[in-house]
Short mmCIF file of C-alpha atoms in Angstrom, two decimals:
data_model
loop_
_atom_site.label_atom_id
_atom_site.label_comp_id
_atom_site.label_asym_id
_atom_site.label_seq_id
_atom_site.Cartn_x
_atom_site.Cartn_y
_atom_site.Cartn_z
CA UNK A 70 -19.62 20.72 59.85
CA UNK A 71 -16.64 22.60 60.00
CA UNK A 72 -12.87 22.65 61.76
CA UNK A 73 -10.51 25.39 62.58
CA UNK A 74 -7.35 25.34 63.04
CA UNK A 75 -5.18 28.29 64.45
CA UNK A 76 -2.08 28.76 62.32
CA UNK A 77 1.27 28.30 64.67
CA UNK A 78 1.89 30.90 66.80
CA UNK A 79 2.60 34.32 64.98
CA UNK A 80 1.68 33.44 61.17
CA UNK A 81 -1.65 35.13 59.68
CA UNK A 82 -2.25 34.69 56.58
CA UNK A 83 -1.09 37.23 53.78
CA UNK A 84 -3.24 38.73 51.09
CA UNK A 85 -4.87 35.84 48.26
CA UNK A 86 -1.72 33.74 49.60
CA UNK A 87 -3.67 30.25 49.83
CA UNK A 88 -3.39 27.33 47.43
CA UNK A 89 -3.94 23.77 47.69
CA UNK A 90 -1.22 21.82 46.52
CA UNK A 91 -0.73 18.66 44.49
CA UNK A 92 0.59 16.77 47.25
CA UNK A 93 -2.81 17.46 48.63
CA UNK A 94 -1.83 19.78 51.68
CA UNK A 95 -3.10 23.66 51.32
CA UNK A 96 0.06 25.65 51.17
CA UNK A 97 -0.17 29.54 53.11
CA UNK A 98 1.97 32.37 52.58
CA UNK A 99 2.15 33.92 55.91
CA UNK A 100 2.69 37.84 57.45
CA UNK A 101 5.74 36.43 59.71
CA UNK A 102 7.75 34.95 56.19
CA UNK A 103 7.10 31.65 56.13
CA UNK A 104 5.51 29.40 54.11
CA UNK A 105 3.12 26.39 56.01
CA UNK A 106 1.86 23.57 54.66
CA UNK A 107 -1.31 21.88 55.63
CA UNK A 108 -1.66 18.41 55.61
CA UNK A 109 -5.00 17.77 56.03
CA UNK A 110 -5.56 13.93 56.87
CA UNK A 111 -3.13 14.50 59.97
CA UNK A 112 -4.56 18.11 60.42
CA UNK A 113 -1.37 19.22 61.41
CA UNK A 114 0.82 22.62 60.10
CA UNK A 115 4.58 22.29 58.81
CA UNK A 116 7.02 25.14 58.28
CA UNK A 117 7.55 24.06 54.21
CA UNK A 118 9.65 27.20 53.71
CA UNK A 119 11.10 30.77 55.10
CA UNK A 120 11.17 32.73 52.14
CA UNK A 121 12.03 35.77 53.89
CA UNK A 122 14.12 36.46 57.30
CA UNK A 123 12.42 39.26 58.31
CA UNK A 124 8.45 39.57 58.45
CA UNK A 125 6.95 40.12 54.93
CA UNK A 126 3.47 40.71 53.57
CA UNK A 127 2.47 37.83 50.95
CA UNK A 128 0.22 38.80 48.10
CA UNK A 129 -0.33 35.63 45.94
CA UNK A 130 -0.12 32.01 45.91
CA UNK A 131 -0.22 29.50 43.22
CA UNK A 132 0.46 26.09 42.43
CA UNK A 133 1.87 25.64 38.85
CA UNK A 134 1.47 22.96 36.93
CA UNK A 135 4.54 21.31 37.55
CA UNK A 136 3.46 21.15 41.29
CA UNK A 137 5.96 24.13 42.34
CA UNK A 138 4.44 26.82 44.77
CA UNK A 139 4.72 30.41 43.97
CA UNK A 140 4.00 33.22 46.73
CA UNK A 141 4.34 36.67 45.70
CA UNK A 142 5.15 39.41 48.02
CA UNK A 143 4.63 42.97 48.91
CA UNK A 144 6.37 45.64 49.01
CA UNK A 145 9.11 44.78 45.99
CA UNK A 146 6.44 42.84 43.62
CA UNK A 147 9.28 39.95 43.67
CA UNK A 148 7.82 36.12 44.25
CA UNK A 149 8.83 32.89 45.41
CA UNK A 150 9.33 29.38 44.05
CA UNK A 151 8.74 26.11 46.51
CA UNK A 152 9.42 22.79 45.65
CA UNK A 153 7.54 20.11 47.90
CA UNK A 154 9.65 17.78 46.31
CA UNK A 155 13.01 18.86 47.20
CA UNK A 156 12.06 21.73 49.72
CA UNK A 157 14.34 23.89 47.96
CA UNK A 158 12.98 27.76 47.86
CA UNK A 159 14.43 30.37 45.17
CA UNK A 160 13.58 33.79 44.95
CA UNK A 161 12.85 36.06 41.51
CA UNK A 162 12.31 39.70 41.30
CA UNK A 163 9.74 40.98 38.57
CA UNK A 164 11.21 45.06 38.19
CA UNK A 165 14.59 46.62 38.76
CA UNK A 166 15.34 47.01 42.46
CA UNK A 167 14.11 50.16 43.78
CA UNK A 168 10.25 50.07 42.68
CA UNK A 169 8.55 49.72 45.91
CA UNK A 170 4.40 49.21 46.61
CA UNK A 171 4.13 46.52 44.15
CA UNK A 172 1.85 43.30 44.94
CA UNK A 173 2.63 40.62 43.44
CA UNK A 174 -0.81 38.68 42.69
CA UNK A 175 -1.08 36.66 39.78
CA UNK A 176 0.64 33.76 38.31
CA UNK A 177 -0.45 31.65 35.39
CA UNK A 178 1.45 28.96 33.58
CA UNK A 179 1.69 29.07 29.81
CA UNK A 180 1.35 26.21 27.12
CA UNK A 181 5.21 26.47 26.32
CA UNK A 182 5.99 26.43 29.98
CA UNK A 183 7.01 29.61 30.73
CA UNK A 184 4.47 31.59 33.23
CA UNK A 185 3.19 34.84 33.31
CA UNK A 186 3.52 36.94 36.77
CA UNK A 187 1.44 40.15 37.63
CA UNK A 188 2.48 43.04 39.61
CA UNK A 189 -0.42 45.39 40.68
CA UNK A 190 0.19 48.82 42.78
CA UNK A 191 2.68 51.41 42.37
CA UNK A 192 4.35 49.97 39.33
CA UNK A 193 1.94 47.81 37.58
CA UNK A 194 2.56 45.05 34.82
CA UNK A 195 2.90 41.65 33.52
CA UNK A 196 6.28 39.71 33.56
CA UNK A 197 7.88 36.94 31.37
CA UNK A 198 9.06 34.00 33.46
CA UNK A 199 11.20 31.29 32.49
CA UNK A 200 11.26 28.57 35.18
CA UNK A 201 13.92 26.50 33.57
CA UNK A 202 16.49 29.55 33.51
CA UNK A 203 15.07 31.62 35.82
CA UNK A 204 14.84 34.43 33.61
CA UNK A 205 12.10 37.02 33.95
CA UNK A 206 11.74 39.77 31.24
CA UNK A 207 9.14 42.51 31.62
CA UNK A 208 6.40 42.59 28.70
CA UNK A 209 3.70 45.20 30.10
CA UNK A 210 3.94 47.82 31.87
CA UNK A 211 0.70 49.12 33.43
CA UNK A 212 -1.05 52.02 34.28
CA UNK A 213 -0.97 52.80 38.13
CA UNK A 214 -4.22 54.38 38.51
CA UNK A 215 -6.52 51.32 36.79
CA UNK A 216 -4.42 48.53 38.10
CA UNK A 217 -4.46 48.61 41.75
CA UNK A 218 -5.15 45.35 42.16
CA UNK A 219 -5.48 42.40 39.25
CA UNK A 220 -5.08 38.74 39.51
CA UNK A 221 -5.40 35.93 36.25
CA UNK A 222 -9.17 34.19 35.73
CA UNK A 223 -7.62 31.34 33.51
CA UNK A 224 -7.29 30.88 29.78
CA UNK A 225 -10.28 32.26 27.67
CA UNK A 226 -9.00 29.99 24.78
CA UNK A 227 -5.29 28.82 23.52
CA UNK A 228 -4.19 32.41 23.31
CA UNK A 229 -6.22 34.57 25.45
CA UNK A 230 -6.27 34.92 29.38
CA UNK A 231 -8.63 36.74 31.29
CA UNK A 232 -7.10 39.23 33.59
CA UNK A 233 -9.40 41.14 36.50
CA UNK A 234 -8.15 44.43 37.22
CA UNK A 235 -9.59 46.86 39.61
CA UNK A 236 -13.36 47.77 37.45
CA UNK A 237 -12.25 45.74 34.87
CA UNK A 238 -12.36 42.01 32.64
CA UNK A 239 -9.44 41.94 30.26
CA UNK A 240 -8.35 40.09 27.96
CA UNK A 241 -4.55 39.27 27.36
CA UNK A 242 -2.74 37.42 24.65
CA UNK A 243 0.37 35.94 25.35
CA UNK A 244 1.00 35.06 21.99
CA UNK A 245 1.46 38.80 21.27
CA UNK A 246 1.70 39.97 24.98
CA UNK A 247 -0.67 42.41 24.93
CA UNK A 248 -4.15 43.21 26.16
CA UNK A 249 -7.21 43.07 23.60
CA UNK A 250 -10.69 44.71 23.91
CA UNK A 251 -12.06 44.14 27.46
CA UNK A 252 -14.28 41.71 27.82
CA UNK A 253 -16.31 43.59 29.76
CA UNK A 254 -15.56 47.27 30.07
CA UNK A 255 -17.28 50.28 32.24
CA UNK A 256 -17.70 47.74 35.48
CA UNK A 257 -17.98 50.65 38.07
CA UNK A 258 -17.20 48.33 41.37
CA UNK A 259 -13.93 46.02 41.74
CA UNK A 260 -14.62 42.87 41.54
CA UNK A 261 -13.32 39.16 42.25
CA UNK A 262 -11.78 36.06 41.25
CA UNK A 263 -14.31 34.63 38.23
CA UNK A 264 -15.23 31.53 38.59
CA UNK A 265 -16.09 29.57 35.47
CA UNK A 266 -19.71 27.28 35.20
CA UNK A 267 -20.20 25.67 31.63
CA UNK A 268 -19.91 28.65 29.40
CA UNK A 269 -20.43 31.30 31.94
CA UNK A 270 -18.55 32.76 34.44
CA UNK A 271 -19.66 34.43 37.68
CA UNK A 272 -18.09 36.43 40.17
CA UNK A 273 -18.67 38.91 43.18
CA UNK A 274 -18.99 42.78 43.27
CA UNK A 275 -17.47 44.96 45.85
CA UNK A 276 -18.87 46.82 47.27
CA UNK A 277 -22.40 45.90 45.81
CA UNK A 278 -21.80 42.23 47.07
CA UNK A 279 -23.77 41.27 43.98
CA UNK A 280 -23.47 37.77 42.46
CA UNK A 281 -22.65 38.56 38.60
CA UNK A 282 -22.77 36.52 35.45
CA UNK A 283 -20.56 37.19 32.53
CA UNK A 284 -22.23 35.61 29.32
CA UNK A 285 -21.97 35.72 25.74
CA UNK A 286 -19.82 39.16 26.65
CA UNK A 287 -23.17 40.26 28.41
CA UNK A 288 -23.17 41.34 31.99
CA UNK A 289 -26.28 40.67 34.46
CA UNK A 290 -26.61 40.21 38.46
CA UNK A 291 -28.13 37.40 39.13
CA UNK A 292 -28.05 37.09 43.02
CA UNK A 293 -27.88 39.74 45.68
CA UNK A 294 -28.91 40.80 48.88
CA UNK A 295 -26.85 38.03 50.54
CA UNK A 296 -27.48 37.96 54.44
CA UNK A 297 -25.50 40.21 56.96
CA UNK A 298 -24.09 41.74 53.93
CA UNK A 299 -21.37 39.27 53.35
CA UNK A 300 -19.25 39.93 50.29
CA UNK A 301 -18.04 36.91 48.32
CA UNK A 302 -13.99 36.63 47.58
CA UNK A 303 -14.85 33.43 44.92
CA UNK A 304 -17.93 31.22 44.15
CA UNK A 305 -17.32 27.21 43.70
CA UNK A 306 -19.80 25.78 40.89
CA UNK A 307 -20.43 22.54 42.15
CA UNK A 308 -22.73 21.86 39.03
CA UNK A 309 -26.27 22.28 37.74
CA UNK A 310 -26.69 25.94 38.97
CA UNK A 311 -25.52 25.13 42.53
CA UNK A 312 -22.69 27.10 44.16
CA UNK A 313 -20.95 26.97 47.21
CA UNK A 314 -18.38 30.16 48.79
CA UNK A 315 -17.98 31.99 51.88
CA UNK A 316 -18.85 35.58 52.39
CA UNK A 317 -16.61 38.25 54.24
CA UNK A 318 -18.21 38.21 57.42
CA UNK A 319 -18.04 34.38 57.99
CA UNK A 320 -21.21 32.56 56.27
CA UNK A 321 -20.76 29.57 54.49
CA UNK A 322 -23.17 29.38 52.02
CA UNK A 323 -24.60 26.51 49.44
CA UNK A 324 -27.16 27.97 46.94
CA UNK A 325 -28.68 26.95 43.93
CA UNK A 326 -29.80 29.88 41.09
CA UNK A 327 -32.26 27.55 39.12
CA UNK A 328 -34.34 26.08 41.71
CA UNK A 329 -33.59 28.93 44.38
CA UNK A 330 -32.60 26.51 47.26
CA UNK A 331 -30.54 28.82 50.21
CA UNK A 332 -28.83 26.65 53.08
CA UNK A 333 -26.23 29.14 55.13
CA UNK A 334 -23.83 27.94 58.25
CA UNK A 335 -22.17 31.04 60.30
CA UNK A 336 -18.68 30.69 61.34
CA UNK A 337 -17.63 32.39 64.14
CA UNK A 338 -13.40 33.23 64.65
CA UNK A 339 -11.54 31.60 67.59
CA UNK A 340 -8.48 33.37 67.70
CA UNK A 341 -8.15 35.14 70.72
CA UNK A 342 -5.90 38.06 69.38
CA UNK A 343 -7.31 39.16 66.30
CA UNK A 344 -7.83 43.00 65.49
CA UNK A 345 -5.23 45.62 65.96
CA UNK A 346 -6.88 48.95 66.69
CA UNK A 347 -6.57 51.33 63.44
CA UNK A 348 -7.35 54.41 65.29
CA UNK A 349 -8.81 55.98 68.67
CA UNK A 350 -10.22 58.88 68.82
CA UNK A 351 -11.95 61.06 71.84
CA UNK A 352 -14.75 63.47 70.26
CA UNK A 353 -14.76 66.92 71.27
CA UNK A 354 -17.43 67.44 74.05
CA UNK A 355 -18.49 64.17 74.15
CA UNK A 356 -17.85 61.54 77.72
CA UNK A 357 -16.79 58.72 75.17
CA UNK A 358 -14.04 57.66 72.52
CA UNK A 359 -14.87 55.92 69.51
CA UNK A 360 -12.10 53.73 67.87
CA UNK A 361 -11.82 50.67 65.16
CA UNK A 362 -10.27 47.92 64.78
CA UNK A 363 -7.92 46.82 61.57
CA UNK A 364 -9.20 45.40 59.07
CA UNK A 365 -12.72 44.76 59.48
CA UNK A 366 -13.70 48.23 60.11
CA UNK A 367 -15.41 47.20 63.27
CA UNK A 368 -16.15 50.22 65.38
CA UNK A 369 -16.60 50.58 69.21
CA UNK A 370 -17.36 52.86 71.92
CA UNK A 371 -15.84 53.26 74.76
CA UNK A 372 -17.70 55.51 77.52
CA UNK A 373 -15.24 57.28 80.05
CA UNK A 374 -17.43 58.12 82.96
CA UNK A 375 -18.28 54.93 84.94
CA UNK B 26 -13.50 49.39 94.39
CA UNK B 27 -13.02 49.58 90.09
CA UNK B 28 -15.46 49.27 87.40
CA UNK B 29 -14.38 47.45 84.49
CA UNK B 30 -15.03 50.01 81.02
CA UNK B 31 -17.59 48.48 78.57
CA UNK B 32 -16.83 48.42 74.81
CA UNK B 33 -19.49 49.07 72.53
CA UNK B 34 -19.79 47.86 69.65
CA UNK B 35 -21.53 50.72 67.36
CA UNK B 36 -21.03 49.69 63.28
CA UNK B 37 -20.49 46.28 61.96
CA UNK B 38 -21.81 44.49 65.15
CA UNK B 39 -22.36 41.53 63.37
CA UNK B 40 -18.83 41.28 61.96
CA UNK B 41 -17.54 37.71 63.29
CA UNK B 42 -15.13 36.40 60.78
CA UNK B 43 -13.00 38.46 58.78
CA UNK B 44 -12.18 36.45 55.52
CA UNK B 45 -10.15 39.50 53.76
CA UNK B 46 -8.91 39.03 50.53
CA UNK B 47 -8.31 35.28 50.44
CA UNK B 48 -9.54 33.52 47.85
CA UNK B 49 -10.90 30.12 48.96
CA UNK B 50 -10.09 26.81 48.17
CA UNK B 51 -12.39 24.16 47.37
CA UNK B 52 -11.41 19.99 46.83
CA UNK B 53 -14.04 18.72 45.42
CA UNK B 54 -12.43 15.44 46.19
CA UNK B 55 -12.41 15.64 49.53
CA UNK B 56 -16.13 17.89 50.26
CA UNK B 57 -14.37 20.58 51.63
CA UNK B 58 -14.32 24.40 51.20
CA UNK B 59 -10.75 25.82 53.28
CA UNK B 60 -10.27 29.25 53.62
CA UNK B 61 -8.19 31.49 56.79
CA UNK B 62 -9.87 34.12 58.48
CA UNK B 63 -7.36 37.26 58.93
CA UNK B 64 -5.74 38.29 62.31
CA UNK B 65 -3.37 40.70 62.19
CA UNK B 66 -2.24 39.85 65.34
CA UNK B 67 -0.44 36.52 63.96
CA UNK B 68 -3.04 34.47 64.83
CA UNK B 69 -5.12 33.32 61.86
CA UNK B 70 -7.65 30.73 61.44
CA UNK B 71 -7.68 27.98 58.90
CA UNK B 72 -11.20 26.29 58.53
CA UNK B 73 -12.02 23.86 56.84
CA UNK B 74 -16.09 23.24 55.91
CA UNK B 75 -17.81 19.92 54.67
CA UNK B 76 -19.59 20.96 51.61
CA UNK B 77 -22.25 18.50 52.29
CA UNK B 78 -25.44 20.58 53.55
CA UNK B 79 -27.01 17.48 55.13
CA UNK B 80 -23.47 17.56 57.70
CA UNK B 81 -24.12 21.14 58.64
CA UNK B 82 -25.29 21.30 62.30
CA UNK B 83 -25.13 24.15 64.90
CA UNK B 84 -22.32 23.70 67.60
CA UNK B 85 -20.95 20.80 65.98
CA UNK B 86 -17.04 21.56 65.03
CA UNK B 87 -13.77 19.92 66.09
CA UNK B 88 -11.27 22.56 67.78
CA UNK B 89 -7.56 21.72 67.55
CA UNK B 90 -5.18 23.04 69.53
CA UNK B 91 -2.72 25.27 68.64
CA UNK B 92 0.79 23.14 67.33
CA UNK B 93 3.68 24.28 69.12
CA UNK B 94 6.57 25.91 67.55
CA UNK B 95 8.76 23.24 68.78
CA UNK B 96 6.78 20.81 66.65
CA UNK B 97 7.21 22.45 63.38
#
């Protein structure tokens, strides 16, 4: 039902930095600054790229529509382009040297063929990029406390894209480069990648893990209470009310909202090094230590007399 | 004679696959969801799941070694 494969020896995938690619293979951005390929009919991993020579933290992956990868980074904001074609890698930067605790996250290609490129974090905002001259040319500049975190949802029509930020749906015209009313406004959880069904477009709520739907401009939940209160990154409409995604805490799950059909698979992980302890801590008193692990959250005990 | 300490797990017991912020793929074409489960210890976990219900059966998965450096 399922196969796992462990990524070669110290890569872990970055933040959002998976994409499939259309040569087929899934393309990962990875922590040690490399960029692997996965061809999946030889199920077998392939350096494609190292965009960086030291060890890097990847924020965003996309493949454009001329079939070039781009994997934005953390801590400068700046991104990457791949070619699969000619393996060639180049590197852009989105703001003036200097601005540090930017993510780059989103990348969207335009109908001119330029794309746009989001920065979330320290130094927020949306950048102009030219692939044929390389040129990138700042054309919003954001507001640090409301966008943490943001990626692109896709075109809304010709001129509009919908942009999540951190408790909001906006709405962003590139034709005039700048936002519009929100879609939907006063959304008091952050929220996920939507994921568009006819119409409609649903998403997940953190940390509610409610299922949402976003129609006519009008807001409802229309699943929740998923088991072992996994969270959902991204729903897949597969069609007639069915969906299929994968909740934080490893449960695949295939659902339909119509008819109410529920079939769930739990993956388990198989690497055997996987959480870093975030802290340790002996309590006052007490014969034990308590400690978690990065990034889970998973606690533990550890008792000291034997 | 030692005792080996016991770790206890006290919050989140059930926690066995951290997907964190990755966004998962899905090819239709192919019946397959992909997504990585994080490890901050460089060793993540790229699985890939038949979207096909009727497939999904307990203890039934293909493991594949890890590829060696040399071979990439």
């Amino acid at each position: 039902m399922e196969e796992k494969f462990l990524l070669p020896e110290g890569a872990s995938c970055g933040f959002r930095a998976l994409t499939k690619g259309k040569d087929g293979n899934l393309y990962i951005g990875s922590n040690d600054g490399c960029l692997y390929s996965f061809d999946i009919d030889s199920t077998s991993f392939k350096k494609a790229s190292e965009l960086l020579p030291h060890k890097t933290c990847c924020t965003g992956a996309y493949t454009s529509v001329s079939g070039k990868i781009y994997v934005g980074i953390y801590p400068d904001g700046n991104f990457f382009q791949y070619d699969p074609l000619t393996g060639s890698t180049k590197r852009f930067s989105t703001l003036p040297k200097g601005n540090l605790g930017l993510y780059c996250t989103g990348f969207i290609d335009l109908p001119d063929g330029k794309m746009l490129i989001m920065t979330t974090g320290g130094n927020p905002g949306i950048v102009l990029f030219d692939p044929e001259s390389g040129k990138t040319e700042i054309v919003y500049e954001g507001n640090t406390e409301k966008e943490t975190r943001g990626f692109f949802n896709g075109f809304m029509d010709s001129d509009r894209i919908i942009a999540n930020y951190h408790e909001s749906i906006r709405i962003f015209n590139w034709k005039k480069m700048a936002f519009e009313k929100d879609l939907i406004e006063d959304f008091h959880e952050s929220l996920f990648l939507l994921e568009k069904a006819g119409d409609e477009y649903y998403f997940g709520g953190c940390p509610s893990g409610n299922m949402y739907k976003i129609s006519n401009a009008k807001l409802e939940v229309v699943k929740k209470d998923f088991p072992a209160f996994n969270m959902v990154n991204n729903y897949h409409a597969l069609g007639d009310n069915e969906f299929i995604c994968i909740g934080d805490n490893g449960l695949v799950m295939r659902f339909n909202l119509k008819t109410g059909s529920f079939r769930s698979h739990q993956i388990d992980n198989i690497a055997d090094k996987g959480m870093a302890i975030q802290f340790l801590s002996k309590i006052p008193g007490e014969d034990f230590i308590v400690g978690a692990h990065f990034i889970n959250s998973q606690m533990f005990r550890i008792k000291l007399s034997m | 004679m030692t005792k080996q300490i016991t770790i206890e797990k006290i919050a989140q017991p059930k926690c066995r696959l951290p997907v964190i912020n990755i966004f998962s793929q899905h090819l239709p074409e192919r019946g397959i969801l992909a997504d990585i489960a994080y490890s901050d210890m460089g060793r993540g976990v790229l699985f890939l799941v038949n979207t096909e219900t009727h497939l999904w059966k307990k203890n039934f998965f293909f493991l594949k070694a890890p590829v060696a450096a040399s071979a990439l």
